[in-house]
Amino acid sequence: MRERILHVVEAFTGGIFYFIRDLTNRQVEEYEVYILHGVRPESPTDMKALLDDRVHLIRLESFNGVFGSVLSKNTYKDVRKYYDELKPDIVHLHSSAAGFIGRWALPCRNTKIFYTPHGYSFMKRDIPLLERMGFWSLEWLCARRNAKTIACGEGEYKEAKKLTGNATFVNNGINIDALKSYVRPFESKKNYIVCTVGRIMTQKNPKLFNEIALKLPNQKFVLIGDGELRPCITARNVEITGWLDRCIVLHKEKECDIFILTSLWEGLPIALLEAMFMRKVCIVSNVSGNRDVIRNGENGFVCKDADDYVDVIRKIEEGIIDCERITEAAHQDVVNIYNESVMAKRYDEIYHDSAKKQK
């Protein structure tokens, strides 16, 4: 009889959704897979179609945002109820809300429980220091429970080790087979298209994105996504696409040449890995997650301010940078390290290693 895995995730959207999709689409070959999830306004409307038919989706109505979920006693009851009904062999909690609720609602000593932060809440830079300290304290308290933390990259792992010795990491990986038709070799030309992908929110630092566009008024910029900080984008040379279906997003990205991330913080961004595989020149902010993947001048560029981004883009335009070498190195890194096959295998090893230690 196959083992049963229960993934629990409140924030079933964005990079976390695609991470879990790629992981579970591999896991169904060996495990019986269930996902207990919430729904947010930006969650994919066709999530069932994006997942393998063998993945069992269970929507939890009491999942209602981070604070709405954590402060509701019904959420803890519901998570425990489904745990008792499904009797999973493995429980994997994703992101802060599910990580907090699951580690207190479930019998950690009797179950193999794992937690992946996907970017700790205390790493956010859009909240006051006192609030970040509060989030750190809550994570420290939860880390006293018998659950293993599996960080999604080396930067997040360094933070996890400050909280608990019961931690390891697995680099995020993507489904490269699904992206092969969108790969386009980098071509030298007169006018390049610069893009980014994601929600227009504080984390993604749209003000910096806009500043870069203003400094390069003759350059075309495409922001694939939408969000509450859309008014921050005032540069006339920026096209904001709004929310698009997944395949249209990939077609849009295929047309672009340079991919930038201006984030204030990251876990290990899926959008960046996809851009690397698609042979875009990747230029990113100097934060954990980005710099875990990008080696400055080797497979992309790491920048500290708008002038750094502008300098790199101008050097690309002038033909000073060997973009073919840079994009090939990034592409091969994803093929060899950051792909779903490697990721799923490593998670499987951790699950089974934990089982041996419990015996």
CSV table of C-alpha atoms in Angstrom, one decimal:
chain,number,residue,atom,x,y,z
A,1,MET,CA,0.0,0.0,0.0
A,2,ARG,CA,1.3,3.4,-1.0
A,3,GLU,CA,2.1,6.0,1.7
A,4,ARG,CA,-0.2,9.0,1.9
A,5,ILE,CA,1.1,12.6,1.9
A,6,LEU,CA,-1.0,15.5,3.1
A,7,HIS,CA,0.2,19.0,2.0
A,8,VAL,CA,-1.3,21.9,3.9
A,9,VAL,CA,-1.1,25.4,2.4
A,10,GLU,CA,-3.2,28.5,3.1
A,11,ALA,CA,-1.4,30.7,0.6
A,12,PHE,CA,-2.2,28.5,-2.5
A,13,THR,CA,-1.1,31.1,-5.0
A,14,GLY,CA,1.9,32.5,-7.0
A,15,GLY,CA,5.2,30.7,-6.7
A,16,ILE,CA,4.0,28.5,-3.8
A,17,PHE,CA,1.2,27.1,-6.0
A,18,TYR,CA,3.6,26.3,-8.9
A,19,PHE,CA,6.1,24.8,-6.4
A,20,ILE,CA,3.5,22.5,-5.0
A,21,ARG,CA,2.1,21.7,-8.4
A,22,ASP,CA,5.5,20.6,-9.7
A,23,LEU,CA,6.4,18.6,-6.5
A,24,THR,CA,3.1,16.8,-6.3
A,25,ASN,CA,2.9,16.0,-10.0
A,26,ARG,CA,6.1,14.0,-9.4
A,27,GLN,CA,5.0,12.5,-6.0
A,28,VAL,CA,1.8,10.9,-7.4
A,29,GLU,CA,4.0,8.3,-9.0
A,30,GLU,CA,4.9,6.9,-5.6
A,31,TYR,CA,2.5,8.4,-3.0
A,32,GLU,CA,-1.2,9.0,-2.5
A,33,VAL,CA,-1.3,12.8,-2.5
A,34,TYR,CA,-3.7,15.2,-0.8
A,35,ILE,CA,-3.6,19.0,-0.7
A,36,LEU,CA,-5.6,20.8,2.0
A,37,HIS,CA,-5.6,24.4,0.8
A,38,GLY,CA,-7.1,27.9,1.0
A,39,VAL,CA,-8.1,30.2,-1.9
A,40,ARG,CA,-7.1,33.8,-2.3
A,41,PRO,CA,-8.3,36.3,-4.9
A,42,GLU,CA,-5.1,35.7,-7.0
A,43,SER,CA,-5.2,31.9,-6.7
A,44,PRO,CA,-5.5,30.1,-10.1
A,45,THR,CA,-9.1,29.6,-11.1
A,46,ASP,CA,-8.1,26.4,-13.0
A,47,MET,CA,-6.0,24.9,-10.3
A,48,LYS,CA,-7.5,21.4,-10.8
A,49,ALA,CA,-6.6,21.4,-14.4
A,50,LEU,CA,-3.0,22.4,-13.6
A,51,LEU,CA,-2.5,19.5,-11.3
A,52,ASP,CA,-2.2,15.8,-12.0
A,53,ASP,CA,-5.6,14.1,-11.9
A,54,ARG,CA,-4.3,11.8,-9.1
A,55,VAL,CA,-3.8,14.7,-6.8
A,56,HIS,CA,-6.7,15.1,-4.3
A,57,LEU,CA,-7.7,18.7,-3.7
A,58,ILE,CA,-9.6,19.7,-0.5
A,59,ARG,CA,-10.5,23.3,0.0
A,60,LEU,CA,-10.6,24.5,3.6
A,61,GLU,CA,-13.1,27.3,4.0
A,62,SER,CA,-11.7,28.4,7.3
A,63,PHE,CA,-8.4,29.3,5.6
A,64,ASN,CA,-8.8,33.0,5.3
A,65,GLY,CA,-5.5,34.9,4.9
A,66,VAL,CA,-2.6,34.7,7.4
A,67,PHE,CA,-4.2,36.4,10.4
A,68,GLY,CA,-7.7,35.3,9.6
A,69,SER,CA,-6.5,31.7,9.6
A,70,VAL,CA,-4.1,31.8,12.6
A,71,LEU,CA,-6.6,33.6,14.9
A,72,SER,CA,-9.5,31.3,14.1
A,73,LYS,CA,-10.0,28.3,16.3
A,74,ASN,CA,-12.1,26.7,13.5
A,75,THR,CA,-9.0,26.4,11.3
A,76,TYR,CA,-7.2,24.3,13.9
A,77,LYS,CA,-10.2,22.1,14.3
A,78,ASP,CA,-10.6,21.7,10.5
A,79,VAL,CA,-7.0,20.8,9.9
A,80,ARG,CA,-7.1,18.2,12.7
A,81,LYS,CA,-10.4,16.8,11.4
A,82,TYR,CA,-8.9,16.1,8.0
A,83,TYR,CA,-5.8,14.7,9.5
A,84,ASP,CA,-7.8,12.3,11.6
A,85,GLU,CA,-9.9,11.3,8.5
A,86,LEU,CA,-7.0,10.9,6.1
A,87,LYS,CA,-4.5,9.4,8.5
A,88,PRO,CA,-1.5,10.6,6.4
A,89,ASP,CA,1.9,9.0,6.8
A,90,ILE,CA,3.6,12.4,6.0
A,91,VAL,CA,2.4,15.9,6.5
A,92,HIS,CA,4.1,18.8,4.7
A,93,LEU,CA,3.2,22.3,5.8
A,94,HIS,CA,3.8,25.3,3.5
A,95,SER,CA,4.3,29.0,4.4
A,96,SER,CA,3.8,30.7,7.7
A,97,ALA,CA,0.1,30.3,8.4
A,98,ALA,CA,-0.1,26.6,7.6
A,99,GLY,CA,3.2,26.2,9.4
A,100,PHE,CA,1.9,27.7,12.6
A,101,ILE,CA,-1.5,26.0,12.5
A,102,GLY,CA,-0.2,22.6,11.6
A,103,ARG,CA,2.5,22.5,14.2
A,104,TRP,CA,0.1,23.2,17.0
A,105,ALA,CA,-3.0,21.4,15.6
A,106,LEU,CA,-1.3,18.1,14.9
A,107,PRO,CA,0.4,15.4,17.0
A,108,CYS,CA,4.0,16.2,16.0
A,109,ARG,CA,5.5,13.4,18.1
A,110,ASN,CA,3.4,10.7,16.4
A,111,THR,CA,3.6,11.9,12.7
A,112,LYS,CA,6.3,12.8,10.2
A,113,ILE,CA,5.7,16.5,9.9
A,114,PHE,CA,7.7,18.9,7.7
A,115,TYR,CA,7.6,22.7,7.3
A,116,THR,CA,8.7,24.8,4.3
A,117,PRO,CA,8.6,28.6,5.0
A,118,HIS,CA,8.8,29.8,1.4
A,119,GLY,CA,10.2,33.0,2.7
A,120,TYR,CA,9.9,33.7,6.5
A,121,SER,CA,7.5,36.4,7.5
A,122,PHE,CA,10.2,38.1,9.6
A,123,MET,CA,12.2,38.7,6.5
A,124,LYS,CA,9.6,41.1,5.1
A,125,ARG,CA,10.7,44.7,4.8
A,126,ASP,CA,7.3,46.3,4.5
A,127,ILE,CA,6.4,45.8,8.2
A,128,PRO,CA,7.8,47.5,11.4
A,129,LEU,CA,10.8,46.0,13.1
A,130,LEU,CA,8.8,45.2,16.2
A,131,GLU,CA,6.4,43.2,14.1
A,132,ARG,CA,9.2,41.3,12.4
A,133,MET,CA,10.6,40.5,15.9
A,134,GLY,CA,7.2,39.2,16.8
A,135,PHE,CA,7.2,36.9,13.8
A,136,TRP,CA,10.7,35.7,14.6
A,137,SER,CA,9.6,34.8,18.1
A,138,LEU,CA,6.6,32.9,16.9
A,139,GLU,CA,8.8,30.9,14.4
A,140,TRP,CA,11.2,30.2,17.3
A,141,LEU,CA,8.3,28.9,19.4
A,142,CYS,CA,6.9,26.8,16.6
A,143,ALA,CA,10.4,25.4,16.0
A,144,ARG,CA,10.3,23.8,19.4
A,145,ARG,CA,7.7,21.4,18.1
A,146,ASN,CA,8.9,18.1,16.6
A,147,ALA,CA,8.7,19.1,12.9
A,148,LYS,CA,11.6,19.3,10.5
A,149,THR,CA,12.1,22.5,8.6
A,150,ILE,CA,13.0,22.1,4.9
A,151,ALA,CA,14.1,25.5,3.6
A,152,CYS,CA,13.6,26.2,-0.1
A,153,GLY,CA,17.2,27.5,-0.6
A,154,GLU,CA,20.5,28.1,1.1
A,155,GLY,CA,19.6,31.7,2.2
A,156,GLU,CA,16.4,30.5,3.9
A,157,TYR,CA,18.3,27.6,5.4
A,158,LYS,CA,20.7,30.0,7.1
A,159,GLU,CA,17.7,31.7,8.8
A,160,ALA,CA,16.2,28.3,9.7
A,161,LYS,CA,19.4,27.2,11.5
A,162,LYS,CA,19.1,30.2,13.8
A,163,LEU,CA,15.7,28.9,14.9
A,164,THR,CA,16.3,25.1,15.1
A,165,GLY,CA,18.9,22.4,14.6
A,166,ASN,CA,16.2,20.3,13.0
A,167,ALA,CA,16.5,21.8,9.6
A,168,THR,CA,17.8,21.2,6.1
A,169,PHE,CA,17.2,22.6,2.6
A,170,VAL,CA,16.1,21.6,-0.8
A,171,ASN,CA,16.5,24.0,-3.7
A,172,ASN,CA,13.3,24.9,-5.5
A,173,GLY,CA,12.9,23.2,-8.8
A,174,ILE,CA,10.7,23.7,-11.9
A,175,ASN,CA,9.2,21.5,-14.6
A,176,ILE,CA,11.7,22.0,-17.4
A,177,ASP,CA,9.8,19.7,-19.8
A,178,ALA,CA,6.8,22.0,-19.7
A,179,LEU,CA,9.0,25.0,-20.6
A,180,LYS,CA,11.1,23.6,-23.5
A,181,SER,CA,8.9,25.1,-26.2
A,182,TYR,CA,9.3,28.6,-24.7
A,183,VAL,CA,13.1,28.6,-24.7
A,184,ARG,CA,14.5,31.1,-27.2
A,185,PRO,CA,18.3,31.6,-27.6
A,186,PHE,CA,19.5,35.0,-26.8
A,187,GLU,CA,19.9,37.1,-30.0
A,188,SER,CA,21.9,40.3,-30.3
A,189,LYS,CA,19.7,43.1,-31.7
A,190,LYS,CA,19.1,46.9,-31.5
A,191,ASN,CA,16.2,47.0,-29.1
A,192,TYR,CA,15.8,44.6,-26.2
A,193,ILE,CA,12.6,44.0,-24.2
A,194,VAL,CA,13.0,44.0,-20.4
A,195,CYS,CA,10.4,42.1,-18.3
A,196,THR,CA,9.4,40.9,-14.8
A,197,VAL,CA,6.7,38.6,-13.6
A,198,GLY,CA,4.7,38.8,-10.5
A,199,ARG,CA,2.3,40.6,-8.3
A,200,ILE,CA,2.8,44.4,-8.0
A,201,MET,CA,3.2,44.5,-4.3
A,202,THR,CA,5.7,45.8,-1.8
A,203,GLN,CA,7.9,42.7,-1.8
A,204,LYS,CA,8.6,43.1,-5.5
A,205,ASN,CA,9.6,46.7,-5.1
A,206,PRO,CA,7.7,48.3,-8.0
A,207,LYS,CA,9.1,51.7,-7.2
A,208,LEU,CA,12.6,50.5,-8.1
A,209,PHE,CA,11.3,48.8,-11.3
A,210,ASN,CA,9.7,52.1,-12.2
A,211,GLU,CA,12.8,54.1,-11.5
A,212,ILE,CA,14.9,51.8,-13.8
A,213,ALA,CA,12.3,52.3,-16.6
A,214,LEU,CA,12.4,56.1,-16.1
A,215,LYS,CA,16.2,56.1,-16.5
A,216,LEU,CA,15.9,54.1,-19.8
A,217,PRO,CA,13.0,55.9,-21.5
A,218,ASN,CA,13.8,54.4,-25.0
A,219,GLN,CA,13.8,50.8,-23.6
A,220,LYS,CA,10.6,48.8,-23.6
A,221,PHE,CA,9.6,47.3,-20.2
A,222,VAL,CA,6.8,44.7,-19.7
A,223,LEU,CA,5.4,44.0,-16.2
A,224,ILE,CA,3.6,40.6,-16.5
A,225,GLY,CA,1.1,40.7,-13.6
A,226,ASP,CA,-1.0,43.2,-11.6
A,227,GLY,CA,-1.5,44.2,-8.0
A,228,GLU,CA,-2.4,46.8,-5.5
A,229,LEU,CA,0.7,49.0,-6.1
A,230,ARG,CA,0.0,49.4,-9.8
A,231,PRO,CA,-0.2,53.2,-9.4
A,232,CYS,CA,3.5,53.2,-8.5
A,233,ILE,CA,4.3,52.4,-12.2
A,234,THR,CA,4.3,55.8,-13.9
A,235,ALA,CA,6.9,55.3,-16.6
A,236,ARG,CA,5.3,55.5,-20.1
A,237,ASN,CA,7.6,52.8,-21.5
A,238,VAL,CA,6.2,50.2,-19.1
A,239,GLU,CA,3.4,47.9,-20.4
A,240,ILE,CA,1.4,46.3,-17.5
A,241,THR,CA,-0.3,43.2,-18.8
A,242,GLY,CA,-2.7,42.5,-15.9
A,243,TRP,CA,-3.3,38.9,-14.8
A,244,LEU,CA,-3.0,36.4,-17.6
A,245,ASP,CA,-3.4,32.7,-18.1
A,246,ARG,CA,-0.3,30.7,-17.6
A,247,CYS,CA,0.3,29.9,-21.2
A,248,ILE,CA,-0.1,33.5,-22.2
A,249,VAL,CA,2.4,34.6,-19.5
A,250,LEU,CA,5.0,32.2,-20.9
A,251,HIS,CA,4.4,33.4,-24.5
A,252,LYS,CA,4.8,37.0,-23.3
A,253,GLU,CA,8.0,36.1,-21.4
A,254,LYS,CA,9.4,34.2,-24.5
A,255,GLU,CA,9.2,37.5,-26.5
A,256,CYS,CA,11.4,39.3,-23.9
A,257,ASP,CA,15.2,39.3,-23.7
A,258,ILE,CA,16.1,40.5,-20.2
A,259,PHE,CA,14.4,39.5,-16.9
A,260,ILE,CA,14.7,41.6,-13.8
A,261,LEU,CA,13.7,41.2,-10.2
A,262,THR,CA,13.8,44.2,-7.9
A,263,SER,CA,12.5,42.3,-4.8
A,264,LEU,CA,13.1,43.5,-1.2
A,265,TRP,CA,13.1,39.9,-0.1
A,266,GLU,CA,12.6,36.4,-1.6
A,267,GLY,CA,12.6,32.7,-0.7
A,268,LEU,CA,13.9,31.1,-3.9
A,269,PRO,CA,11.8,32.7,-6.7
A,270,ILE,CA,10.2,30.3,-9.2
A,271,ALA,CA,9.8,33.1,-11.8
A,272,LEU,CA,13.6,33.6,-11.7
A,273,LEU,CA,14.3,29.9,-12.3
A,274,GLU,CA,11.9,29.9,-15.2
A,275,ALA,CA,13.6,32.9,-16.7
A,276,MET,CA,17.0,31.3,-16.3
A,277,PHE,CA,15.8,28.2,-18.1
A,278,MET,CA,14.3,30.3,-20.9
A,279,ARG,CA,17.7,31.9,-21.5
A,280,LYS,CA,16.9,35.4,-20.4
A,281,VAL,CA,19.7,37.6,-19.1
A,282,CYS,CA,18.6,37.8,-15.4
A,283,ILE,CA,19.4,40.9,-13.4
A,284,VAL,CA,18.3,40.7,-9.7
A,285,SER,CA,18.4,42.6,-6.4
A,286,ASN,CA,21.0,41.7,-3.8
A,287,VAL,CA,18.7,39.8,-1.4
A,288,SER,CA,18.7,36.2,-0.1
A,289,GLY,CA,17.1,33.9,-2.6
A,290,ASN,CA,18.2,35.9,-5.6
A,291,ARG,CA,21.9,35.8,-4.8
A,292,ASP,CA,21.6,32.1,-3.8
A,293,VAL,CA,20.9,31.4,-7.4
A,294,ILE,CA,22.6,34.2,-9.4
A,295,ARG,CA,26.4,34.4,-9.4
A,296,ASN,CA,27.2,37.9,-10.4
A,297,GLY,CA,28.8,38.0,-13.9
A,298,GLU,CA,28.6,34.3,-14.3
A,299,ASN,CA,25.0,33.3,-14.8
A,300,GLY,CA,23.4,36.7,-14.3
A,301,PHE,CA,23.8,39.9,-12.4
A,302,VAL,CA,23.2,41.1,-8.9
A,303,CYS,CA,22.5,44.8,-8.3
A,304,LYS,CA,22.2,47.1,-5.3
A,305,ASP,CA,20.4,50.1,-6.9
A,306,ALA,CA,18.7,51.4,-10.0
A,307,ASP,CA,22.0,52.7,-11.5
A,308,ASP,CA,23.4,49.2,-11.3
A,309,TYR,CA,20.5,47.8,-13.3
A,310,VAL,CA,20.8,50.6,-15.8
A,311,ASP,CA,24.5,50.0,-16.2
A,312,VAL,CA,24.1,46.3,-16.9
A,313,ILE,CA,21.3,46.9,-19.4
A,314,ARG,CA,23.3,49.5,-21.3
A,315,LYS,CA,26.3,47.2,-21.4
A,316,ILE,CA,24.0,44.5,-23.0
A,317,GLU,CA,22.8,47.0,-25.5
A,318,GLU,CA,26.4,48.0,-26.4
A,319,GLY,CA,27.5,44.4,-26.8
A,320,ILE,CA,30.0,44.6,-24.0
A,321,ILE,CA,28.5,41.6,-22.1
A,322,ASP,CA,28.7,38.0,-23.5
A,323,CYS,CA,25.0,37.3,-23.1
A,324,GLU,CA,25.2,33.9,-24.8
A,325,ARG,CA,27.7,32.7,-22.2
A,326,ILE,CA,25.6,34.1,-19.3
A,327,THR,CA,22.3,32.7,-20.5
A,328,GLU,CA,23.8,29.3,-21.3
A,329,ALA,CA,25.3,29.1,-17.7
A,330,ALA,CA,21.9,30.0,-16.2
A,331,HIS,CA,20.1,27.5,-18.4
A,332,GLN,CA,22.4,24.7,-17.4
A,333,ASP,CA,22.1,25.5,-13.7
A,334,VAL,CA,18.4,24.9,-13.9
A,335,VAL,CA,18.9,21.7,-15.9
A,336,ASN,CA,21.3,20.3,-13.4
A,337,ILE,CA,20.2,21.7,-10.1
A,338,TYR,CA,16.9,23.6,-10.0
A,339,ASN,CA,14.5,21.1,-11.7
A,340,GLU,CA,11.5,19.3,-10.3
A,341,SER,CA,13.1,15.8,-10.7
A,342,VAL,CA,16.1,16.7,-8.5
A,343,MET,CA,13.8,18.5,-6.1
A,344,ALA,CA,11.3,15.6,-5.7
A,345,LYS,CA,14.0,13.0,-5.3
A,346,ARG,CA,15.6,15.1,-2.5
A,347,TYR,CA,12.3,15.5,-0.7
A,348,ASP,CA,11.7,11.8,-0.9
A,349,GLU,CA,15.1,11.1,0.6
A,350,ILE,CA,14.4,13.5,3.5
A,351,TYR,CA,10.9,11.9,4.1
A,352,HIS,CA,12.4,8.4,4.3
A,353,ASP,CA,15.5,9.5,6.3
A,354,SER,CA,13.1,11.0,8.9
A,355,ALA,CA,11.1,7.7,9.0
A,356,LYS,CA,14.3,5.7,9.7
A,357,LYS,CA,15.2,8.0,12.6
A,358,GLN,CA,11.8,7.6,14.1
A,359,LYS,CA,12.1,3.8,14.2
